[in-house]
């Protein structure tokens, strides 16, 4: 069997995602992927346009994986229960797949973003917020608040920002989810 036998764009993207989790998303290149498969870089160009294409495809895979997890976790839940499930999906994914989680933050061009799982994330976020009776523009403000708080905390935590102090970061995480729930339930109406 030749070294290139069995290589497909999907297989390369999944291997790139694994590589991102191992060495960091910033280190993922077509060259690094070629080394992983012990093939020449040129042999991958029939499947990928280059490193940016690979990185974009990893971002799309990551968004899809997280959206699938969110959909499962949120089924039948509302209020604080849905909010906690939502937050925990992102946190758990970042812990299990740090490179892919970083990939999901890759800026995409508008057409690619619109065709990605990103809009699914937004719809699920808004579905959670409907349980809090928020109207526009407050609902959009709340979407941005959730993203800032949860993704910000996850970024700091995965960088080791809370590893040398008490209380334990899990305790703080639960505290944050409770406070965000309280804020959303008591959000002033116009």
Backbone as JSON Lines, residues from 0, in Angstrom:
{"i":0,"aa":"X","n":[0.85,-1.18,0.0],"ca":[0.0,0.0,0.0],"c":[0.89,1.24,0.0]}
{"i":1,"aa":"X","n":[0.61,2.17,-0.86],"ca":[1.41,3.39,-0.93],"c":[1.1,4.29,0.27]}
{"i":2,"aa":"X","n":[2.04,5.17,0.63],"ca":[1.81,6.04,1.8],"c":[0.57,6.92,1.66]}
{"i":3,"aa":"X","n":[0.18,7.25,0.41],"ca":[-0.95,8.14,0.23],"c":[-2.29,7.4,0.2]}
{"i":4,"aa":"X","n":[-2.24,6.09,0.1],"ca":[-3.48,5.32,0.02],"c":[-4.33,5.58,1.26]}
{"i":5,"aa":"X","n":[-5.6,5.84,1.03],"ca":[-6.5,6.06,2.15],"c":[-6.57,7.48,2.66]}
{"i":6,"aa":"X","n":[-5.75,8.37,2.12],"ca":[-5.81,9.76,2.57],"c":[-7.0,10.45,1.9]}
{"i":7,"aa":"X","n":[-7.81,11.06,2.73],"ca":[-8.95,11.86,2.26],"c":[-8.92,13.18,3.0]}
{"i":8,"aa":"X","n":[-9.65,14.15,2.5],"ca":[-9.72,15.44,3.19],"c":[-10.25,15.25,4.61]}
{"i":9,"aa":"X","n":[-11.29,14.42,4.76],"ca":[-11.87,14.19,6.09],"c":[-10.85,13.56,7.04]}
{"i":10,"aa":"X","n":[-10.14,12.57,6.57],"ca":[-9.13,11.91,7.42],"c":[-8.03,12.9,7.8]}
{"i":11,"aa":"X","n":[-7.62,13.74,6.87],"ca":[-6.58,14.72,7.15],"c":[-7.06,15.76,8.16]}
{"i":12,"aa":"X","n":[-8.29,16.2,8.01],"ca":[-8.84,17.2,8.95],"c":[-8.94,16.61,10.35]}
{"i":13,"aa":"X","n":[-9.41,15.39,10.46],"ca":[-9.52,14.74,11.78],"c":[-8.13,14.54,12.39]}
{"i":14,"aa":"X","n":[-7.16,14.16,11.58],"ca":[-5.79,14.03,12.09],"c":[-5.24,15.39,12.47]}
{"i":15,"aa":"X","n":[-5.59,16.42,11.72],"ca":[-5.17,17.78,12.07],"c":[-5.78,18.23,13.38]}
{"i":16,"aa":"X","n":[-7.03,17.85,13.61],"ca":[-7.7,18.19,14.88],"c":[-7.02,17.49,16.05]}
{"i":17,"aa":"X","n":[-6.66,16.22,15.85],"ca":[-5.92,15.5,16.9],"c":[-4.57,16.16,17.15]}
{"i":18,"aa":"X","n":[-3.91,16.55,16.09],"ca":[-2.63,17.24,16.21],"c":[-2.79,18.55,16.98]}
{"i":19,"aa":"X","n":[-3.86,19.27,16.69],"ca":[-4.12,20.54,17.39],"c":[-4.27,20.3,18.88]}
{"i":20,"aa":"X","n":[-4.96,19.21,19.26],"ca":[-5.13,18.9,20.68],"c":[-3.8,18.52,21.34]}
{"i":21,"aa":"X","n":[-2.92,17.92,20.57],"ca":[-1.62,17.48,21.12],"c":[-0.6,18.6,21.22]}
{"i":22,"aa":"X","n":[-0.48,19.42,20.17],"ca":[0.6,20.41,20.13],"c":[0.13,21.86,20.11]}
{"i":23,"aa":"X","n":[-1.17,22.07,20.01],"ca":[-1.71,23.42,19.95],"c":[-2.13,23.78,18.54]}
{"i":24,"aa":"X","n":[-3.23,24.46,18.43],"ca":[-3.8,24.82,17.13],"c":[-2.83,25.66,16.3]}
{"i":25,"aa":"X","n":[-2.08,26.54,16.95],"ca":[-1.15,27.4,16.23],"c":[-0.03,26.63,15.54]}
{"i":26,"aa":"X","n":[0.2,25.41,15.97],"ca":[1.28,24.6,15.4],"c":[0.82,23.7,14.26]}
{"i":27,"aa":"X","n":[-0.46,23.72,13.94],"ca":[-0.99,22.85,12.9],"c":[-0.74,23.46,11.53]}
{"i":28,"aa":"X","n":[0.0,22.72,10.71],"ca":[0.29,23.12,9.33],"c":[0.2,21.88,8.44]}
{"i":29,"aa":"X","n":[0.14,22.11,7.16],"ca":[0.15,20.99,6.21],"c":[1.46,20.22,6.35]}
{"i":30,"aa":"X","n":[2.55,20.94,6.58],"ca":[3.85,20.3,6.76],"c":[3.85,19.37,7.98]}
{"i":31,"aa":"X","n":[3.31,19.84,9.1],"ca":[3.25,19.01,10.31],"c":[2.36,17.79,10.08]}
{"i":32,"aa":"X","n":[1.29,17.98,9.32],"ca":[0.39,16.87,9.02],"c":[1.06,15.85,8.1]}
{"i":33,"aa":"X","n":[1.83,16.33,7.13],"ca":[2.56,15.43,6.23],"c":[3.54,14.56,7.02]}
{"i":34,"aa":"X","n":[4.2,15.16,8.0],"ca":[5.12,14.39,8.85],"c":[4.36,13.3,9.61]}
{"i":35,"aa":"X","n":[3.18,13.62,10.06],"ca":[2.37,12.65,10.82],"c":[2.03,11.42,9.97]}
{"i":36,"aa":"X","n":[1.8,11.65,8.68],"ca":[1.46,10.56,7.78],"c":[2.68,10.01,7.02]}
{"i":37,"aa":"X","n":[3.84,10.61,7.29],"ca":[5.08,10.19,6.62],"c":[4.93,10.25,5.09]}
{"i":38,"aa":"X","n":[4.41,11.38,4.65],"ca":[4.27,11.63,3.21],"c":[4.86,13.0,2.89]}
{"i":39,"aa":"X","n":[5.06,13.26,1.62],"ca":[5.54,14.57,1.19],"c":[4.4,15.58,1.25]}
{"i":40,"aa":"X","n":[4.73,16.8,1.58],"ca":[3.73,17.86,1.68],"c":[2.92,17.95,0.4]}
{"i":41,"aa":"X","n":[3.58,17.86,-0.74],"ca":[2.89,17.99,-2.02],"c":[1.75,16.98,-2.18]}
{"i":42,"aa":"X","n":[1.88,15.81,-1.56],"ca":[0.84,14.78,-1.71],"c":[-0.46,15.18,-1.0]}
{"i":43,"aa":"X","n":[-0.4,16.15,-0.08],"ca":[-1.61,16.57,0.64],"c":[-2.38,17.65,-0.12]}
{"i":44,"aa":"X","n":[-1.72,18.28,-1.08],"ca":[-2.37,19.39,-1.79],"c":[-3.49,18.94,-2.73]}
{"i":45,"aa":"X","n":[-3.63,17.65,-2.96],"ca":[-4.79,17.19,-3.73],"c":[-6.03,17.12,-2.84]}
{"i":46,"aa":"X","n":[-5.83,17.23,-1.52],"ca":[-6.94,17.18,-0.56],"c":[-7.17,18.51,0.14]}
{"i":47,"aa":"X","n":[-6.12,19.29,0.29],"ca":[-6.18,20.56,1.02],"c":[-5.5,21.66,0.19]}
{"i":48,"aa":"X","n":[-6.01,22.88,0.31],"ca":[-5.43,24.0,-0.43],"c":[-4.16,24.52,0.25]}
{"i":49,"aa":"X","n":[-4.02,24.27,1.53],"ca":[-2.88,24.76,2.29],"c":[-3.19,24.77,3.77]}
{"i":50,"aa":"X","n":[-2.29,25.35,4.54],"ca":[-2.46,25.35,6.0],"c":[-3.69,26.12,6.44]}
{"i":51,"aa":"X","n":[-4.0,27.24,5.79],"ca":[-5.19,28.0,6.18],"c":[-6.46,27.21,5.91]}
{"i":52,"aa":"X","n":[-6.51,26.5,4.81],"ca":[-7.65,25.64,4.51],"c":[-7.78,24.55,5.57]}
{"i":53,"aa":"X","n":[-6.68,23.94,5.94],"ca":[-6.69,22.91,6.99],"c":[-7.2,23.49,8.3]}
{"i":54,"aa":"X","n":[-6.71,24.64,8.68],"ca":[-7.11,25.28,9.93],"c":[-8.6,25.65,9.92]}
{"i":55,"aa":"X","n":[-9.07,26.14,8.78],"ca":[-10.49,26.47,8.66],"c":[-11.35,25.23,8.79]}
{"i":56,"aa":"X","n":[-10.93,24.14,8.16],"ca":[-11.7,22.89,8.24],"c":[-11.7,22.32,9.66]}
{"i":57,"aa":"X","n":[-10.6,22.49,10.38],"ca":[-10.57,22.05,11.79],"c":[-11.53,22.91,12.62]}
{"i":58,"aa":"X","n":[-11.56,24.2,12.34],"ca":[-12.5,25.09,13.04],"c":[-13.94,24.66,12.78]}
{"i":59,"aa":"X","n":[-14.25,24.33,11.53],"ca":[-15.61,23.9,11.18],"c":[-15.96,22.58,11.86]}
{"i":60,"aa":"X","n":[-15.02,21.65,11.89],"ca":[-15.23,20.38,12.59],"c":[-15.5,20.63,14.07]}
{"i":61,"aa":"X","n":[-14.71,21.49,14.68],"ca":[-14.86,21.78,16.11],"c":[-16.21,22.41,16.41]}
{"i":62,"aa":"X","n":[-16.62,23.37,15.6],"ca":[-17.93,23.99,15.8],"c":[-19.05,22.96,15.68]}
{"i":63,"aa":"X","n":[-18.92,22.07,14.72],"ca":[-19.92,21.02,14.53],"c":[-19.97,20.07,15.73]}
{"i":64,"aa":"X","n":[-18.81,19.65,16.19],"ca":[-18.76,18.74,17.35],"c":[-19.39,19.38,18.58]}
{"i":65,"aa":"X","n":[-19.06,20.64,18.83],"ca":[-19.63,21.31,20.0],"c":[-21.13,21.52,19.84]}
{"i":66,"aa":"X","n":[-21.58,21.87,18.64],"ca":[-23.03,22.05,18.42],"c":[-23.77,20.75,18.66]}
{"i":67,"aa":"X","n":[-23.21,19.64,18.23],"ca":[-23.85,18.34,18.47],"c":[-23.94,18.05,19.96]}
{"i":68,"aa":"X","n":[-22.87,18.34,20.68],"ca":[-22.88,18.13,22.13],"c":[-23.9,19.04,22.81]}
{"i":69,"aa":"X","n":[-23.95,20.3,22.38],"ca":[-24.92,21.24,22.95],"c":[-26.34,20.76,22.73]}
{"i":70,"aa":"X","n":[-26.63,20.33,21.52],"ca":[-27.97,19.87,21.2],"c":[-28.4,18.73,22.12]}
{"i":71,"aa":"X","n":[-27.51,17.79,22.33],"ca":[-27.8,16.66,23.21],"c":[-27.96,17.12,24.65]}
{"i":72,"aa":"X","n":[-27.06,17.97,25.11],"ca":[-27.07,18.41,26.51],"c":[-28.28,19.27,26.85]}
{"i":73,"aa":"X","n":[-28.77,20.03,25.88],"ca":[-29.86,20.96,26.16],"c":[-31.25,20.35,26.01]}
{"i":74,"aa":"X","n":[-31.34,19.2,25.39],"ca":[-32.64,18.58,25.13],"c":[-33.43,18.43,26.42]}
{"i":75,"aa":"X","n":[-34.62,19.04,26.46],"ca":[-35.52,18.92,27.6],"c":[-35.15,19.76,28.8]}
{"i":76,"aa":"X","n":[-34.18,20.63,28.67],"ca":[-33.76,21.45,29.82],"c":[-34.19,22.9,29.64]}
{"i":77,"aa":"X","n":[-34.33,23.6,30.76],"ca":[-34.69,25.01,30.73],"c":[-34.08,25.7,31.95]}
{"i":78,"aa":"X","n":[-34.07,27.01,31.9],"ca":[-33.6,27.8,33.03],"c":[-32.16,27.51,33.42]}
{"i":79,"aa":"X","n":[-31.92,27.49,34.73],"ca":[-30.56,27.29,35.22],"c":[-29.99,25.95,34.78]}
{"i":80,"aa":"X","n":[-30.83,24.93,34.71],"ca":[-30.38,23.61,34.29],"c":[-29.83,23.67,32.86]}
{"i":81,"aa":"X","n":[-30.52,24.36,31.97],"ca":[-30.05,24.52,30.59],"c":[-28.79,25.38,30.55]}
{"i":82,"aa":"X","n":[-28.78,26.44,31.34],"ca":[-27.62,27.32,31.37],"c":[-26.37,26.57,31.82]}
{"i":83,"aa":"X","n":[-26.49,25.77,32.87],"ca":[-25.35,25.0,33.37],"c":[-24.9,23.96,32.35]}
{"i":84,"aa":"X","n":[-25.86,23.28,31.71],"ca":[-25.5,22.28,30.69],"c":[-24.77,22.95,29.54]}
{"i":85,"aa":"X","n":[-25.25,24.09,29.12],"ca":[-24.65,24.88,28.04],"c":[-23.21,25.24,28.4]}
{"i":86,"aa":"X","n":[-23.03,25.82,29.56],"ca":[-21.69,26.24,29.99],"c":[-20.76,25.05,30.11]}
{"i":87,"aa":"X","n":[-21.24,23.96,30.66],"ca":[-20.41,22.77,30.87],"c":[-19.99,22.1,29.57]}
{"i":88,"aa":"X","n":[-20.82,22.17,28.54],"ca":[-20.43,21.6,27.25],"c":[-19.16,22.3,26.75]}
{"i":89,"aa":"X","n":[-19.15,23.61,26.8],"ca":[-17.98,24.35,26.32],"c":[-16.75,24.06,27.19]}
{"i":90,"aa":"X","n":[-16.95,24.07,28.49],"ca":[-15.82,23.83,29.4],"c":[-15.27,22.42,29.24]}
{"i":91,"aa":"X","n":[-16.14,21.44,29.18],"ca":[-15.7,20.05,29.02],"c":[-15.0,19.85,27.68]}
{"i":92,"aa":"X","n":[-15.54,20.46,26.63],"ca":[-14.92,20.33,25.31],"c":[-13.52,20.94,25.32]}
{"i":93,"aa":"X","n":[-13.38,22.1,25.94],"ca":[-12.07,22.76,26.01],"c":[-11.06,21.91,26.77]}
{"i":94,"aa":"X","n":[-11.51,21.24,27.8],"ca":[-10.61,20.37,28.57],"c":[-10.23,19.12,27.77]}
{"i":95,"aa":"X","n":[-11.18,18.54,27.06],"ca":[-10.92,17.33,26.29],"c":[-10.17,17.61,24.99]}
{"i":96,"aa":"X","n":[-10.47,18.74,24.39],"ca":[-9.92,19.07,23.07],"c":[-9.42,20.52,23.04]}
{"i":97,"aa":"X","n":[-8.34,20.8,23.74],"ca":[-7.88,22.2,23.83],"c":[-7.55,22.83,22.48]}
{"i":98,"aa":"X","n":[-6.95,22.07,21.58],"ca":[-6.62,22.63,20.27],"c":[-7.85,22.9,19.43]}
{"i":99,"aa":"X","n":[-8.79,21.99,19.49],"ca":[-10.04,22.17,18.73],"c":[-10.85,23.33,19.3]}
{"i":100,"aa":"X","n":[-10.84,23.46,20.62],"ca":[-11.56,24.58,21.23],"c":[-10.98,25.91,20.74]}
{"i":101,"aa":"X","n":[-9.66,25.98,20.68],"ca":[-9.02,27.18,20.14],"c":[-9.41,27.37,18.68]}
{"i":102,"aa":"X","n":[-9.44,26.28,17.93],"ca":[-9.8,26.34,16.51],"c":[-11.19,26.94,16.31]}
{"i":103,"aa":"X","n":[-12.1,26.62,17.19],"ca":[-13.47,27.12,17.06],"c":[-13.55,28.63,17.17]}
{"i":104,"aa":"X","n":[-12.53,29.27,17.67],"ca":[-12.48,30.74,17.79],"c":[-11.85,31.38,16.54]}
{"i":105,"aa":"X","n":[-11.43,30.58,15.57],"ca":[-10.81,31.11,14.36],"c":[-11.8,32.0,13.61]}
{"i":106,"aa":"X","n":[-11.39,33.23,13.29],"ca":[-12.29,34.09,12.5],"c":[-12.52,33.47,11.12]}
{"i":107,"aa":"X","n":[-13.78,33.41,10.72],"ca":[-14.15,32.86,9.42],"c":[-14.72,33.97,8.55]}
{"i":108,"aa":"X","n":[-14.57,33.82,7.24],"ca":[-15.19,34.81,6.36],"c":[-16.7,34.65,6.49]}
{"i":109,"aa":"X","n":[-17.46,35.7,6.16],"ca":[-18.91,35.67,6.38],"c":[-19.63,34.48,5.73]}
{"i":110,"aa":"X","n":[-19.25,34.12,4.53],"ca":[-19.92,33.01,3.83],"c":[-19.65,31.68,4.54]}
{"i":111,"aa":"X","n":[-18.39,31.45,4.93],"ca":[-18.03,30.22,5.63],"c":[-18.7,30.17,7.0]}
{"i":112,"aa":"X","n":[-18.71,31.3,7.69],"ca":[-19.34,31.37,9.01],"c":[-20.83,31.06,8.92]}
{"i":113,"aa":"X","n":[-21.49,31.6,7.91],"ca":[-22.93,31.38,7.75],"c":[-23.26,29.92,7.47]}
{"i":114,"aa":"X","n":[-22.35,29.22,6.79],"ca":[-22.57,27.81,6.45],"c":[-22.06,26.86,7.54]}
{"i":115,"aa":"X","n":[-21.44,27.4,8.58],"ca":[-20.86,26.58,9.65],"c":[-21.92,26.25,10.69]}
{"i":116,"aa":"X","n":[-21.49,25.55,11.73],"ca":[-22.38,25.25,12.86],"c":[-22.51,26.46,13.79]}
{"i":117,"aa":"X","n":[-21.82,27.54,13.51],"ca":[-21.92,28.75,14.34],"c":[-23.35,29.22,14.54]}
{"i":118,"aa":"X","n":[-24.15,29.31,13.47],"ca":[-25.54,29.71,13.66],"c":[-26.34,28.74,14.56]}
{"i":119,"aa":"X","n":[-26.0,27.46,14.56],"ca":[-26.65,26.52,15.48],"c":[-26.35,26.9,16.92]}
{"i":120,"aa":"X","n":[-25.07,27.26,17.18],"ca":[-24.69,27.7,18.53],"c":[-25.54,28.9,18.93]}
{"i":121,"aa":"X","n":[-25.66,29.86,18.02],"ca":[-26.41,31.07,18.33],"c":[-27.88,30.75,18.6]}
{"i":122,"aa":"X","n":[-28.47,29.87,17.79],"ca":[-29.88,29.51,18.0],"c":[-30.07,28.82,19.35]}
{"i":123,"aa":"X","n":[-29.14,27.95,19.71],"ca":[-29.28,27.26,21.01],"c":[-29.09,28.23,22.17]}
{"i":124,"aa":"X","n":[-28.19,29.18,22.01],"ca":[-27.99,30.19,23.05],"c":[-29.27,31.01,23.22]}
{"i":125,"aa":"X","n":[-29.85,31.43,22.12],"ca":[-31.09,32.2,22.19],"c":[-32.25,31.37,22.74]}
{"i":126,"aa":"X","n":[-32.25,30.08,22.46],"ca":[-33.29,29.2,23.02],"c":[-33.21,29.17,24.54]}
{"i":127,"aa":"X","n":[-32.01,29.11,25.07],"ca":[-31.83,29.15,26.53],"c":[-32.37,30.46,27.08]}
{"i":128,"aa":"X","n":[-32.04,31.54,26.4],"ca":[-32.43,32.87,26.88],"c":[-33.93,33.13,26.79]}
{"i":129,"aa":"X","n":[-34.62,32.42,25.92],"ca":[-36.09,32.57,25.86],"c":[-36.72,32.15,27.19]}
{"i":130,"aa":"X","n":[-36.07,31.25,27.9],"ca":[-36.56,30.84,29.21],"c":[-36.43,31.93,30.26]}
{"i":131,"aa":"X","n":[-35.7,32.97,29.93],"ca":[-35.53,34.1,30.86],"c":[-36.37,35.31,30.44]}
{"i":132,"aa":"X","n":[-37.18,35.17,29.42],"ca":[-38.09,36.23,28.97],"c":[-37.37,37.53,28.62]}
{"i":133,"aa":"X","n":[-36.26,37.42,27.93],"ca":[-35.55,38.63,27.49],"c":[-36.04,39.01,26.1]}
{"i":134,"aa":"X","n":[-36.17,40.29,25.88],"ca":[-36.53,40.8,24.56],"c":[-35.32,41.53,23.98]}
{"i":135,"aa":"X","n":[-35.41,41.86,22.72],"ca":[-34.32,42.59,22.08],"c":[-34.33,44.05,22.52]}
{"i":136,"aa":"X","n":[-33.21,44.7,22.65],"ca":[-31.86,44.23,22.37],"c":[-31.21,43.47,23.54]}
{"i":137,"aa":"X","n":[-31.96,43.32,24.64],"ca":[-31.38,42.65,25.82],"c":[-30.95,41.22,25.53]}
{"i":138,"aa":"X","n":[-31.69,40.53,24.67],"ca":[-31.31,39.15,24.37],"c":[-29.94,39.11,23.69]}
{"i":139,"aa":"X","n":[-29.69,40.02,22.78],"ca":[-28.38,40.07,22.12],"c":[-27.29,40.43,23.12]}
{"i":140,"aa":"X","n":[-27.58,41.35,24.01],"ca":[-26.61,41.69,25.06],"c":[-26.3,40.45,25.9]}
{"i":141,"aa":"X","n":[-27.34,39.67,26.23],"ca":[-27.16,38.47,27.05],"c":[-26.36,37.4,26.3]}
{"i":142,"aa":"X","n":[-26.58,37.25,25.0],"ca":[-25.79,36.3,24.21],"c":[-24.31,36.66,24.32]}
{"i":143,"aa":"X","n":[-24.01,37.93,24.18],"ca":[-22.62,38.4,24.28],"c":[-22.07,38.25,25.69]}
{"i":144,"aa":"X","n":[-22.9,38.46,26.68],"ca":[-22.49,38.28,28.07],"c":[-22.11,36.82,28.32]}
{"i":145,"aa":"X","n":[-22.96,35.88,27.89],"ca":[-22.66,34.46,28.1],"c":[-21.35,34.08,27.42]}
{"i":146,"aa":"X","n":[-21.18,34.5,26.18],"ca":[-19.95,34.19,25.47],"c":[-18.73,34.76,26.18]}
{"i":147,"aa":"X","n":[-18.83,36.01,26.6],"ca":[-17.7,36.65,27.28],"c":[-17.35,35.98,28.6]}
{"i":148,"aa":"X","n":[-18.36,35.73,29.4],"ca":[-18.12,35.15,30.73],"c":[-17.61,33.72,30.62]}
{"i":149,"aa":"X","n":[-18.33,32.88,29.9],"ca":[-17.96,31.47,29.86],"c":[-16.67,31.23,29.08]}
{"i":150,"aa":"X","n":[-16.57,31.81,27.9],"ca":[-15.36,31.59,27.12],"c":[-14.15,32.29,27.74]}
{"i":151,"aa":"X","n":[-14.39,33.43,28.35],"ca":[-13.3,34.11,29.05],"c":[-12.78,33.29,30.22]}
{"i":152,"aa":"X","n":[-13.7,32.76,31.02],"ca":[-13.3,31.93,32.16],"c":[-12.55,30.69,31.68]}
{"i":153,"aa":"X","n":[-13.09,30.03,30.66],"ca":[-12.45,28.82,30.13],"c":[-11.05,29.13,29.63]}
{"i":154,"aa":"X","n":[-10.88,30.23,28.93],"ca":[-9.56,30.61,28.42],"c":[-8.56,30.84,29.55]}
{"i":155,"aa":"X","n":[-8.99,31.55,30.57],"ca":[-8.11,31.79,31.72],"c":[-7.8,30.5,32.46]}
{"i":156,"aa":"X","n":[-8.82,29.66,32.65],"ca":[-8.63,28.41,33.38],"c":[-7.69,27.48,32.63]}
{"i":157,"aa":"X","n":[-7.88,27.32,31.33],"ca":[-7.03,26.4,30.57],"c":[-5.6,26.92,30.45]}
{"i":158,"aa":"X","n":[-5.41,28.2,30.61],"ca":[-4.07,28.77,30.61],"c":[-3.4,28.66,31.98]}
{"i":159,"aa":"X","n":[-4.11,28.07,32.96],"ca":[-3.54,27.89,34.29],"c":[-3.75,29.07,35.22]}
{"i":160,"aa":"X","n":[-4.6,30.0,34.81],"ca":[-4.8,31.22,35.58],"c":[-5.36,31.04,36.98]}
{"i":161,"aa":"X","n":[-6.01,29.92,37.25],"ca":[-6.62,29.72,38.56],"c":[-6.02,28.56,39.33]}
{"i":162,"aa":"X","n":[-4.92,28.04,38.84],"ca":[-4.38,26.81,39.42],"c":[-3.6,27.02,40.72]}
{"i":163,"aa":"X","n":[-3.32,28.25,41.09],"ca":[-2.49,28.49,42.27],"c":[-3.22,29.26,43.36]}
{"i":164,"aa":"X","n":[-4.55,29.19,43.34],"ca":[-5.28,29.93,44.36],"c":[-6.54,29.16,44.76]}
{"i":165,"aa":"X","n":[-7.07,29.56,45.89],"ca":[-8.32,28.99,46.35],"c":[-9.39,30.05,46.21]}
{"i":166,"aa":"X","n":[-10.65,29.7,46.12],"ca":[-11.17,28.35,46.1],"c":[-10.87,27.64,44.79]}
{"i":167,"aa":"X","n":[-11.19,26.35,44.76],"ca":[-11.0,25.53,43.58],"c":[-11.78,26.14,42.4]}
{"i":168,"aa":"X","n":[-11.23,26.01,41.18],"ca":[-11.87,26.62,40.02],"c":[-13.26,26.03,39.76]}
{"i":169,"aa":"X","n":[-13.51,24.78,40.13],"ca":[-14.85,24.2,39.96],"c":[-15.86,24.93,40.84]}
{"i":170,"aa":"X","n":[-15.44,25.28,42.04],"ca":[-16.33,26.02,42.95],"c":[-16.67,27.38,42.35]}
{"i":171,"aa":"X","n":[-15.67,28.03,41.79],"ca":[-15.9,29.33,41.17],"c":[-16.8,29.19,39.94]}
{"i":172,"aa":"X","n":[-16.58,28.13,39.15],"ca":[-17.4,27.89,37.96],"c":[-18.88,27.78,38.34]}
{"i":173,"aa":"X","n":[-19.18,26.99,39.36],"ca":[-20.57,26.83,39.81],"c":[-21.12,28.16,40.32]}
{"i":174,"aa":"X","n":[-20.3,28.92,41.02],"ca":[-20.7,30.23,41.53],"c":[-21.06,31.16,40.36]}
{"i":175,"aa":"X","n":[-20.24,31.14,39.31],"ca":[-20.49,31.99,38.14],"c":[-21.8,31.6,37.47]}
{"i":176,"aa":"X","n":[-22.01,30.3,37.26],"ca":[-23.26,29.86,36.63],"c":[-24.45,30.32,37.46]}
{"i":177,"aa":"X","n":[-24.38,30.19,38.78],"ca":[-25.47,30.64,39.65],"c":[-25.7,32.14,39.52]}
{"i":178,"aa":"X","n":[-24.62,32.93,39.5],"ca":[-24.76,34.39,39.43],"c":[-25.29,34.83,38.08]}
{"i":179,"aa":"X","n":[-24.86,34.17,37.02],"ca":[-25.39,34.52,35.69],"c":[-26.87,34.17,35.62]}
{"i":180,"aa":"X","n":[-27.26,33.03,36.17],"ca":[-28.67,32.66,36.21],"c":[-29.48,33.71,36.97]}
{"i":181,"aa":"X","n":[-28.99,34.13,38.12],"ca":[-29.68,35.15,38.91],"c":[-29.79,36.45,38.12]}
{"i":182,"aa":"X","n":[-28.72,36.85,37.47],"ca":[-28.74,38.07,36.67],"c":[-29.79,37.99,35.57]}
{"i":183,"aa":"X","n":[-29.83,36.87,34.87],"ca":[-30.78,36.72,33.77],"c":[-32.22,36.67,34.27]}
{"i":184,"aa":"X","n":[-32.45,36.05,35.43],"ca":[-33.81,35.99,35.99],"c":[-34.29,37.35,36.49]}
{"i":185,"aa":"X","n":[-33.37,38.18,36.92],"ca":[-33.75,39.48,37.49],"c":[-33.43,40.64,36.56]}
{"i":186,"aa":"X","n":[-33.15,40.33,35.3],"ca":[-32.81,41.37,34.31],"c":[-33.94,42.39,34.27]}
{"i":187,"aa":"X","n":[-33.62,43.67,34.43],"ca":[-34.69,44.67,34.42],"c":[-35.38,44.75,33.05]}
{"i":188,"aa":"X","n":[-36.68,44.83,33.07],"ca":[-37.43,44.97,31.82],"c":[-37.65,46.45,31.53]}
{"i":189,"aa":"X","n":[-37.66,46.81,30.25],"ca":[-37.84,48.24,29.9],"c":[-39.22,48.74,30.23]}
